[in-house]
Short mmCIF file of C-alpha atoms in Angstrom, two decimals:
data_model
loop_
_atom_site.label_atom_id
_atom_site.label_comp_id
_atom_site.label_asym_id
_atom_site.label_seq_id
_atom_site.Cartn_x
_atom_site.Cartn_y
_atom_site.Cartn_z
CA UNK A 365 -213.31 133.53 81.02
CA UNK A 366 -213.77 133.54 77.16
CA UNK A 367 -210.82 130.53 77.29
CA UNK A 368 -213.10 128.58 79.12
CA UNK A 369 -215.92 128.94 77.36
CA UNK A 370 -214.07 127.92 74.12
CA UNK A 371 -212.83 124.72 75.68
CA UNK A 372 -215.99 123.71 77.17
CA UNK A 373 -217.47 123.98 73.98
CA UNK A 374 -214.78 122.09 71.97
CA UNK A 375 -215.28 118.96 74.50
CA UNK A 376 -218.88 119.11 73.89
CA UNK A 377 -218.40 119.01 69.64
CA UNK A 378 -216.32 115.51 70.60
CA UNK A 379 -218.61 113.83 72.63
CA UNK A 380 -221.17 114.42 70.31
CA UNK A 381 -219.11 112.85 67.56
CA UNK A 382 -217.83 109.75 69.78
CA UNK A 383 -221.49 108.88 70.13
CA UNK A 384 -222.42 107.77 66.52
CA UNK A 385 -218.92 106.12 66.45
CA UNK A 386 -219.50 103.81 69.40
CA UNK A 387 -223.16 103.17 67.98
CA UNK A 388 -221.71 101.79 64.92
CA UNK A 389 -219.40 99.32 66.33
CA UNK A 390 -222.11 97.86 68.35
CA UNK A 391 -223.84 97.27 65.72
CA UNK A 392 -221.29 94.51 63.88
CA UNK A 393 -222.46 91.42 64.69
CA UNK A 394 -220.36 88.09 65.57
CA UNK A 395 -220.91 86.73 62.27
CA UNK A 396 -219.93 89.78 60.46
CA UNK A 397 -216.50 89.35 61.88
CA UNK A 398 -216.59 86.25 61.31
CA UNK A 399 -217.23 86.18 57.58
CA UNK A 400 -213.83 88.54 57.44
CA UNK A 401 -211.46 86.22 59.33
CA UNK A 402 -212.88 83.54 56.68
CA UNK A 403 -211.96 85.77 53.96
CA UNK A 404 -208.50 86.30 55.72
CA UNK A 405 -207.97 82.59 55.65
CA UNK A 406 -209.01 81.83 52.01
CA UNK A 407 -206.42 84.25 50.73
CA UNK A 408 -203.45 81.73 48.76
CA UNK A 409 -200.26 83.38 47.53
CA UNK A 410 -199.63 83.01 43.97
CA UNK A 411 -197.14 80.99 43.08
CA UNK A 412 -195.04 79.09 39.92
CA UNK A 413 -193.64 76.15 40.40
CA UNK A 414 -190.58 73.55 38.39
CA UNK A 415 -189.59 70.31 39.30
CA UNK A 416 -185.74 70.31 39.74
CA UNK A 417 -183.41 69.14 36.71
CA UNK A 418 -180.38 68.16 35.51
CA UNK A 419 -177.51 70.08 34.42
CA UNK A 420 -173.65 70.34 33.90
CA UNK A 421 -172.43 73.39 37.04
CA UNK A 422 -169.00 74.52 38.21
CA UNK A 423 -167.17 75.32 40.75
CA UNK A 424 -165.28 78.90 39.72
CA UNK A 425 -163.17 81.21 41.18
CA UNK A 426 -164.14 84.70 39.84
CA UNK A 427 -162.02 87.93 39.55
CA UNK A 428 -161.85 91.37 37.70
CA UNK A 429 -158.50 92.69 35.19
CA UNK A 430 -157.84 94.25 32.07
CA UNK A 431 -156.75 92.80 28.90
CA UNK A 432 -153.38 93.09 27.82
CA UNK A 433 -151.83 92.44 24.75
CA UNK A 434 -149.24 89.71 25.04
CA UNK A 435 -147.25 90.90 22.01
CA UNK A 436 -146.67 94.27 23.10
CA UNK A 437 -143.01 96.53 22.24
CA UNK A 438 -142.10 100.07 23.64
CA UNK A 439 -139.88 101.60 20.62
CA UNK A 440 -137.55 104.14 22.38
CA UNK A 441 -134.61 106.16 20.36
CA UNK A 442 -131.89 104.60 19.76
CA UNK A 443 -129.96 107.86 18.43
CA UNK A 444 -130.28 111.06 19.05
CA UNK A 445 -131.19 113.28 16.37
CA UNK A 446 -134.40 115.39 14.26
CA UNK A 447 -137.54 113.18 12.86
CA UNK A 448 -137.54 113.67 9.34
CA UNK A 449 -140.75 111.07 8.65
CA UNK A 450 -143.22 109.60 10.54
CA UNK A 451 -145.27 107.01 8.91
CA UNK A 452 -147.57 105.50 11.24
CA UNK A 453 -149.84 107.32 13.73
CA UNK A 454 -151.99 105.91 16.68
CA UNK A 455 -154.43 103.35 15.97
CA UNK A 456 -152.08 102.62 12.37
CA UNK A 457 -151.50 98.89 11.64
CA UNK A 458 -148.00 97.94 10.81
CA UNK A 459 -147.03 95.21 9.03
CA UNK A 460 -149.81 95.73 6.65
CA UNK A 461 -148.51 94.93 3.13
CA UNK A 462 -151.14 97.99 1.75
CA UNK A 463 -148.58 100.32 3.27
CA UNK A 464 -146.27 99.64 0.42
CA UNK A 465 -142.34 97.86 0.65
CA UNK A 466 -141.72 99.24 3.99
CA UNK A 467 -145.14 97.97 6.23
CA UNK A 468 -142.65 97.49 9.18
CA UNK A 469 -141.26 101.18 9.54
CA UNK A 470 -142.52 104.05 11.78
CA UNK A 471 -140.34 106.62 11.28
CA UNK A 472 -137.14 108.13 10.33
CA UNK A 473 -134.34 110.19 12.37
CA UNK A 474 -132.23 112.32 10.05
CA UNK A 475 -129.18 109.75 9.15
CA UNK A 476 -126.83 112.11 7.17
CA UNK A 477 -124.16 112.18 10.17
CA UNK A 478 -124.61 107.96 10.62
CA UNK A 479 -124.23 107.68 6.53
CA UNK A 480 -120.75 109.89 6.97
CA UNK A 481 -119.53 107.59 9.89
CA UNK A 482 -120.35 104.95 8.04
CA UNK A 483 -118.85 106.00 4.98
CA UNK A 484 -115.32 107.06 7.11
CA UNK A 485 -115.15 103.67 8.82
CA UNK A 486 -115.52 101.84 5.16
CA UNK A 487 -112.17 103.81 4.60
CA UNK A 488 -110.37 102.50 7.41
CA UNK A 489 -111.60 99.14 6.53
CA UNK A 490 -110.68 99.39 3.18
CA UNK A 491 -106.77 101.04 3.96
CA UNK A 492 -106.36 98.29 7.29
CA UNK A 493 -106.92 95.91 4.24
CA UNK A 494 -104.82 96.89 1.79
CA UNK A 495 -102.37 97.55 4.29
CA UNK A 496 -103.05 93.36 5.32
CA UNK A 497 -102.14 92.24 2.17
CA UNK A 498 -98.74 94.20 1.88
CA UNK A 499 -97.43 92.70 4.97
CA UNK A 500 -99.13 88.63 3.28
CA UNK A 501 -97.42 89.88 0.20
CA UNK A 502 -93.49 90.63 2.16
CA UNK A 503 -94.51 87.45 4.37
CA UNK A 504 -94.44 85.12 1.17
CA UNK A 505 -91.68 86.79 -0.21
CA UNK A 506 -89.83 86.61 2.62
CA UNK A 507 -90.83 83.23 3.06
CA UNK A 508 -89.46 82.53 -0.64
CA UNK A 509 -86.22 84.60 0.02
CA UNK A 510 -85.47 81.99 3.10
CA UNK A 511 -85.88 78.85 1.32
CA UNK A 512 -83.36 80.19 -1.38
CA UNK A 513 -81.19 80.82 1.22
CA UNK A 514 -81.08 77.99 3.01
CA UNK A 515 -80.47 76.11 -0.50
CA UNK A 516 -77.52 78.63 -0.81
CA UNK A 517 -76.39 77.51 2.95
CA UNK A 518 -76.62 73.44 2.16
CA UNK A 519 -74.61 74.85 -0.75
CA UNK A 520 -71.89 76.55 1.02
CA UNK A 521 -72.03 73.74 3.66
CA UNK A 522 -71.12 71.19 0.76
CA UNK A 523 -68.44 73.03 -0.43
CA UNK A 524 -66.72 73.38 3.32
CA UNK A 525 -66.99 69.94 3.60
CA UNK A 526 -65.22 68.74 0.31
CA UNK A 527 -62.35 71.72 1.10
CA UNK A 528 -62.04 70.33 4.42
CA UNK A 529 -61.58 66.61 2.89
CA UNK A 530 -59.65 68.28 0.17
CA UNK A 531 -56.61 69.33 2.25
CA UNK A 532 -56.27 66.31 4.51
CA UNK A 533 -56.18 64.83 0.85
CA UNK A 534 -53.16 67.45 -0.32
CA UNK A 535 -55.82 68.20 -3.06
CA UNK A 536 -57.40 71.62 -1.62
CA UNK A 537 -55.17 74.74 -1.00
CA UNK A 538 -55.76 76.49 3.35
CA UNK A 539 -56.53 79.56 1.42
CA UNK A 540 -59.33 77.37 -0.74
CA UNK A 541 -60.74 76.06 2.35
CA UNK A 542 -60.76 79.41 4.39
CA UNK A 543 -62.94 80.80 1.71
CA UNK A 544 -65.27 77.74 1.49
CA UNK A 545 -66.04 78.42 5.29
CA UNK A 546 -66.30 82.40 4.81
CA UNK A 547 -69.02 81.39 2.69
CA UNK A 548 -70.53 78.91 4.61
CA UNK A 549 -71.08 81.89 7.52
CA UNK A 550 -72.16 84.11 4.94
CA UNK A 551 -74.77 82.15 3.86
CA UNK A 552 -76.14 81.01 7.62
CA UNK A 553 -75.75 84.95 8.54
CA UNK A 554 -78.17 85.47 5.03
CA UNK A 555 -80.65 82.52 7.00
CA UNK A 556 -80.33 83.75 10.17
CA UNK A 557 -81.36 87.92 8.53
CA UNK A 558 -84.18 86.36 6.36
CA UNK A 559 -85.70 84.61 8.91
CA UNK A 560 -86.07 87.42 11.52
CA UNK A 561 -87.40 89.38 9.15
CA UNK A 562 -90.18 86.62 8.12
CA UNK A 563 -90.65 86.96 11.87
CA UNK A 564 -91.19 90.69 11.86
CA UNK A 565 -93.32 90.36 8.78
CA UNK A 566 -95.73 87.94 10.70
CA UNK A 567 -96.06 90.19 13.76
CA UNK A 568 -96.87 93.25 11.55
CA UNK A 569 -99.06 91.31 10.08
CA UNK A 570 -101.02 89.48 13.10
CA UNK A 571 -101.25 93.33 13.78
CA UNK A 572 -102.57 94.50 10.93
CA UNK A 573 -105.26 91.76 10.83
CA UNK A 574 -106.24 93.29 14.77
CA UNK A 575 -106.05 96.93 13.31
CA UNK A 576 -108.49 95.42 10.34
CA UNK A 577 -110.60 93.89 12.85
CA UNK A 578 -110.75 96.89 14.66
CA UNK A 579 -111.68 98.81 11.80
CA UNK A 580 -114.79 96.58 10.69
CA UNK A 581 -115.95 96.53 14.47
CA UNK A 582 -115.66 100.48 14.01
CA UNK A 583 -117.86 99.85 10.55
CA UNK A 584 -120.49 97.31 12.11
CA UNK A 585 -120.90 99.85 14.63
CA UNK A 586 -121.66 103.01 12.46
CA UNK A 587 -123.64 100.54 10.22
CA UNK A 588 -126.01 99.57 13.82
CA UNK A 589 -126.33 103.24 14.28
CA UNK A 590 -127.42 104.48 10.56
CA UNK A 591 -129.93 101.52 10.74
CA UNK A 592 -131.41 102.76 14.32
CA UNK A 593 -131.91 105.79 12.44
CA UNK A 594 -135.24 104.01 11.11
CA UNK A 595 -137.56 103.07 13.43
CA UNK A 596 -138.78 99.19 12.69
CA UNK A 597 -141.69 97.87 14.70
CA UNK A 598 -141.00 94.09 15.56
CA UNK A 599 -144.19 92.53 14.74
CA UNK A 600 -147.05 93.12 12.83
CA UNK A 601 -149.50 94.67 15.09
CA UNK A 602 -151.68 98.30 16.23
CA UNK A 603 -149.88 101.76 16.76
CA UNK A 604 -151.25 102.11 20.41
CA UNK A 605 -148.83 104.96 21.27
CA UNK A 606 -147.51 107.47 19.19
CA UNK A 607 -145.21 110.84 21.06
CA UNK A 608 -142.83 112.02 18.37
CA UNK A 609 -143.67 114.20 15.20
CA UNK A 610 -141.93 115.37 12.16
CA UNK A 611 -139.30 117.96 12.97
CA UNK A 612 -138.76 117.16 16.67
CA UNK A 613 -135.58 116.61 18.22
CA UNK A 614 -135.22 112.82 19.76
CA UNK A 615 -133.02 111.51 22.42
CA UNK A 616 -131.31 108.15 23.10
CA UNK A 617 -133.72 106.56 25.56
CA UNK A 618 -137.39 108.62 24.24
CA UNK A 619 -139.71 106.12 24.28
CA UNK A 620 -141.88 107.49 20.47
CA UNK A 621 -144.25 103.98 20.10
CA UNK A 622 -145.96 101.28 21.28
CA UNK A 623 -146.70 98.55 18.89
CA UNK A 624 -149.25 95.51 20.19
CA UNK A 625 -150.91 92.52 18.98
CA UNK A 626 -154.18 92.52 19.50
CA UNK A 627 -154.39 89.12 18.13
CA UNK A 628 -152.92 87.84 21.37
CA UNK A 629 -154.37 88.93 24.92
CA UNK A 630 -153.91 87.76 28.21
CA UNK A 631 -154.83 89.05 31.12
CA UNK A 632 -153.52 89.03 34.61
CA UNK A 633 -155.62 88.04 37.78
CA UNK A 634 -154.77 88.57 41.10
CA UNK A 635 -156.41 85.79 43.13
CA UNK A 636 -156.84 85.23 47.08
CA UNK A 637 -154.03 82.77 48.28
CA UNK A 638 -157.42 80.07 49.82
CA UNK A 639 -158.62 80.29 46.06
CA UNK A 640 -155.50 80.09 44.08
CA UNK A 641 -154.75 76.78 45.48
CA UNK A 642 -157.41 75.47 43.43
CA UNK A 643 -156.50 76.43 40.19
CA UNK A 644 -154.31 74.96 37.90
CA UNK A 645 -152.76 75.59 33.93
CA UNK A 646 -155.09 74.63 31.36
CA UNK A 647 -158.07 75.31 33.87
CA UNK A 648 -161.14 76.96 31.39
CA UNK A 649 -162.27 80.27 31.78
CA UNK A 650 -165.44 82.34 31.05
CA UNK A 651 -164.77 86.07 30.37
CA UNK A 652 -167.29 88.91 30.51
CA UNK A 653 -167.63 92.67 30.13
CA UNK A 654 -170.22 95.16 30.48
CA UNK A 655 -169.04 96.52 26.73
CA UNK A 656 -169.16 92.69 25.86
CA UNK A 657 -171.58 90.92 27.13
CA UNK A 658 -171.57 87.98 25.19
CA UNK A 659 -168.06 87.48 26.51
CA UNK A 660 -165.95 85.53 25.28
CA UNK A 661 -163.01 82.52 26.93
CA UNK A 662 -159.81 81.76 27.61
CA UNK A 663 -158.10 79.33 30.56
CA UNK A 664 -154.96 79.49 32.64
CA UNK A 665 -151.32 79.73 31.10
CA UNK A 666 -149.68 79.83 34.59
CA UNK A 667 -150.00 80.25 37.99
CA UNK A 668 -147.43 82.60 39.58
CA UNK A 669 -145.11 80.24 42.32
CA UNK A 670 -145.14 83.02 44.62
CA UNK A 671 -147.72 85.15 47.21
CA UNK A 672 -147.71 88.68 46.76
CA UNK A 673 -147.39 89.53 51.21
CA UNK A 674 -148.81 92.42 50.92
CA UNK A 675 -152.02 92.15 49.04
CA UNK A 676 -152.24 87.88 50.19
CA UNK A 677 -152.98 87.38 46.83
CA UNK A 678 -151.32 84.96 43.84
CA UNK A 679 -151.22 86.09 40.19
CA UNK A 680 -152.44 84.09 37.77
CA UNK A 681 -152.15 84.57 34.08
CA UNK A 682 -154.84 83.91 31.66
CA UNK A 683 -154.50 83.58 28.02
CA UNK A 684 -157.96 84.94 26.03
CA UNK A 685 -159.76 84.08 22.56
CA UNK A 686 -159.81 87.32 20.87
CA UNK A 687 -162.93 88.44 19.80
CA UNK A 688 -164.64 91.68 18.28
CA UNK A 689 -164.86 94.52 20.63
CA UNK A 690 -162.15 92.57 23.28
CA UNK A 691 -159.23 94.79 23.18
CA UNK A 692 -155.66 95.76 24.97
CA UNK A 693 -157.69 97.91 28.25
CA UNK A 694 -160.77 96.16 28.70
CA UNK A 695 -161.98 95.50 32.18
CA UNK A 696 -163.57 92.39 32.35
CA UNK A 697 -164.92 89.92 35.12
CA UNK A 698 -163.12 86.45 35.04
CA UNK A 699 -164.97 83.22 35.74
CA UNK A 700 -161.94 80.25 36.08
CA UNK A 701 -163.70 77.20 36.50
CA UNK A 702 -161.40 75.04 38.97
CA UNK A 703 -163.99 71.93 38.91
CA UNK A 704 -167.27 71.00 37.05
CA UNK A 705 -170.22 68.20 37.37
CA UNK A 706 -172.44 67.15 34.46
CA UNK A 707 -175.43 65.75 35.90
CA UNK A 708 -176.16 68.01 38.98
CA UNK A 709 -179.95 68.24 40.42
CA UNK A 710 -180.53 71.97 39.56
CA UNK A 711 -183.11 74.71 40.26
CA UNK A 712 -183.34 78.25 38.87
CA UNK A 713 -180.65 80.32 41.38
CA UNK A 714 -184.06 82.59 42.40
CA UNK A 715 -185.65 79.86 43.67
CA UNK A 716 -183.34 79.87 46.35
CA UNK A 717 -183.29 81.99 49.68
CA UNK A 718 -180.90 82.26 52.34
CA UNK A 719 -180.78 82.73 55.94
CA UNK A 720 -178.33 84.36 58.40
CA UNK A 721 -179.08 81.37 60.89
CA UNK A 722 -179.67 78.53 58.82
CA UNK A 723 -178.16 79.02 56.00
CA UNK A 724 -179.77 78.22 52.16
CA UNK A 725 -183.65 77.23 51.68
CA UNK A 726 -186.42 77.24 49.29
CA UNK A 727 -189.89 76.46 49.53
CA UNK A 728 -191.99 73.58 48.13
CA UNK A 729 -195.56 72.51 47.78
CA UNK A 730 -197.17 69.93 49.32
CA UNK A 731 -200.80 69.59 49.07
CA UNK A 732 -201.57 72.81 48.49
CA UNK A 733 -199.58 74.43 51.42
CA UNK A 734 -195.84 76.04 50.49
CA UNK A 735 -193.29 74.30 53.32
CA UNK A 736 -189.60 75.51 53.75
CA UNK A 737 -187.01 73.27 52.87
CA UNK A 738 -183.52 73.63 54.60
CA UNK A 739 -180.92 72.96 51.33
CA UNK A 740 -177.56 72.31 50.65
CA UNK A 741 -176.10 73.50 47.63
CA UNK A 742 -173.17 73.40 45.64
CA UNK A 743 -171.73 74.26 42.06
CA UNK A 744 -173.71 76.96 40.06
CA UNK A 745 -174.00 78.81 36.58
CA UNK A 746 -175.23 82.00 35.84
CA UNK A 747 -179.01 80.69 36.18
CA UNK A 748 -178.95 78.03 38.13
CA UNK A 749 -177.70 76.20 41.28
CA UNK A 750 -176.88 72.72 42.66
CA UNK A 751 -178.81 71.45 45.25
CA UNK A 752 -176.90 68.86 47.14
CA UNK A 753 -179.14 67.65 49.79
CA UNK A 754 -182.95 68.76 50.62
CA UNK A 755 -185.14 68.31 47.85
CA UNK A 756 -184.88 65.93 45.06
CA UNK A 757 -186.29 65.60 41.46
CA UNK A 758 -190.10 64.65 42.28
CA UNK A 759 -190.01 68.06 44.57
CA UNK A 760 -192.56 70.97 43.62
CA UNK A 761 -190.15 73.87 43.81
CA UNK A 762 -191.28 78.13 44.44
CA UNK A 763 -189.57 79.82 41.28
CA UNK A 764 -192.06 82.93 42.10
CA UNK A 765 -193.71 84.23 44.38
CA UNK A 766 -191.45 82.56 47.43
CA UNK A 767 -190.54 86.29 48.70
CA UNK A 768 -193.97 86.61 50.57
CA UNK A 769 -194.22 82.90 51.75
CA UNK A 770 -194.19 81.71 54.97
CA UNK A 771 -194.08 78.13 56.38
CA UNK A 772 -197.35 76.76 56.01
CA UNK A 773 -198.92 78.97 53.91
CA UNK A 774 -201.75 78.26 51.46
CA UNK A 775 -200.64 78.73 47.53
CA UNK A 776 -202.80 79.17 44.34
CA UNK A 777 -200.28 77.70 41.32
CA UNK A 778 -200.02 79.71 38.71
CA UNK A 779 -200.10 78.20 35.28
CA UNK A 780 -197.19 79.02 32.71
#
């Protein structure tokens, strides 16, 4: 019973409200509402306007990479063996004449065992030598000793021929002439022995120059190994990778530096196949970074022949102007402009809207009233866009304000 009471009561509080409500509202007259919906009407959207201009835009085809430094060297251990200097550390420049007569080297491997090898193989070199010139020295002797002996032979042949005319001539004894050819054979028997050992002495020493030109090979090659001993960068450049200190123990193959140029930086691109097919070497390009944002440019060295399958994509390789704070390891954003116009009707790139249906627009004025203009656009910069088709350069254009427009609306221009 109490319930009901309550509720009863709680009706009766809301009727008694509702009353004065209603009263009110029958008290506006027509012309009050009125008055409003003549307010409502006289409301114009602020607005700034520009006529269009004329400007230089670009077609570009834009992409993200990282610098690299085209100058760049990996110096791995050549020999094994213990550091015993290191004179360059990360971030060092080499090349630098303030770092004394030796601005090329990094380091040095212990060289005592190279030095000994190289000191045993100048030994060999020096004995195969000697040993050379004995064997030219027999060779010219023996070389000597045969044409004496073949004088001695023409002699001895002489003599067998006046013996032999001697006895059909009564004049020469048989035992005369026997002894006259004995001599004869003795002396082509003395040829014959001299010139096989000339021979011998020229294959001992065709030898001897192969065991002497083994012997500098072995030199040369201790000589290559005591000078891997000191590590030379290749170029003048920046320490960007140092693993190896003093005392450590190296082997062949350890890679200890990297030396680059930061002088010289390119950058690699990889660029939708559609895209690619624009661009071509010596194309310019624009180059950005959030830690530079003055950026800086470059343009296209070369354009890869190939499509990577997997990714779709072609890589392109740009070559950049180095500037301060552009590094090896930047990430930057890469504008290549593939084609450009230098008289292009322009507006500010705000000015322009777009629409899933129809595509680009932008409003203008005309007396008074903002209208939407269908557009076609084209090349762009930064701040502004091409307009192709829609408007042209007598057009009042929206550059603020055209967010809250509708067709038709009513505007107040803003000055300024």
């Amino acid at each position: 019973m109490a319930y009901l009471v309550q509720t009863a009561m709680l009706q009766r509080s809301l009727l008694l409200l509702l009353v004065p409500l209603a009263a009110c509202g029958q008290g506006k007259s027509e012309d009050d509402w009125g008055k409003r919906d003549r307010k409502r009407e006289a409301f114009k959207v602020p607005v700034r306007l520009e006529k269009p201009g004329r400007s230089a835009v670009e077609d570009w085809v834009e992409s993200q990479a990282n610098l690299e430094s085209d100058r760049r060297a990996m110096i791995l251990a050549e020999v094994d063996g213990r550091v015993v200097e290191r004179h360059r550390d990360l971030g060092d420049r080499v090349g630098d004449a303030s770092y004394g007569d030796e601005p090329y080297l990094l380091a040095r491997i212990d060289d005592r065992d190279p030095k000994l090898a190289v000191r045993v193989a100048e030994i060999k070199v020096k004995e195969e030598r000697g040993r050379l010139r004995e064997l030219e020295v027999d060779e010219s002797r023996s070389e000597r000793n045969l044409e004496q002996a073949k004088l001695e032979a023409e002699e001895a042949a002489a003599v067998l021929r006046r013996t032999t005319s001697g006895i059909r001539d009564g004049a020469i004894t048989l035992e005369e002439h026997e002894k006259a050819q004995f001599a004869e054979k003795v002396a082509q028997a003395k040829v014959a022995a001299i010139a096989a050992d000339l021979e011998k002495s020229k294959v001992a020493q065709t030898l001897g120059a192969v065991m002497l030109e083994d012997a500098e090979v072995d030199l040369e090659r201790a000589q290559v190994a005591l000078e891997k001993t000191r590590l030379i960068a290749p170029f003048e450049g920046v320490v960007s990778y140092r693993s190896v200190n003093v005392g450590e123990r190296v082997r062949v193959g350890d890679h200890l530096f990297t030396i680059e140029d930061p002088s010289v930086l390119v950058l690699y691109a990889e660029i939708p196949v559609r895209q690619a097919n624009k661009i071509r070497t010596g194309n310019p390009v624009r180059i950005v970074s959030n830690a530079t944002p003055e950026g800086t440019t470059g343009k296209v060295l070369l354009v890869a022949p190939t499509v990577d399958s997997a990714a779709g994509t072609v890589r392109v390789k740009i070559g950049v102007d180095a500037k301060a704070g552009f590094r090896p390891g930047l990430f930057v954003t890469v504008r290549i402009v593939v084609q450009s116009r230098k008289n292009a009707l322009v507006v500010p790139k705000r000015a322009v809207l777009h629409d899933d249906e129809t595509g680009a627009y932008l409003y203008v004025v005309r007396e008074g009233q903002a209208a939407r203009t269908d557009v076609k656009t084209g090349y762009e910069t930064p701040e502004l866009i091409e307009i192709v088709e829609g408007i042209d350069e007598t057009s009042d254009v929206v550059v603020e304000g055209q967010d809250t427009l509708g067709d038709g609306a009513a505007v107040e221009v803003l000055e300024g």
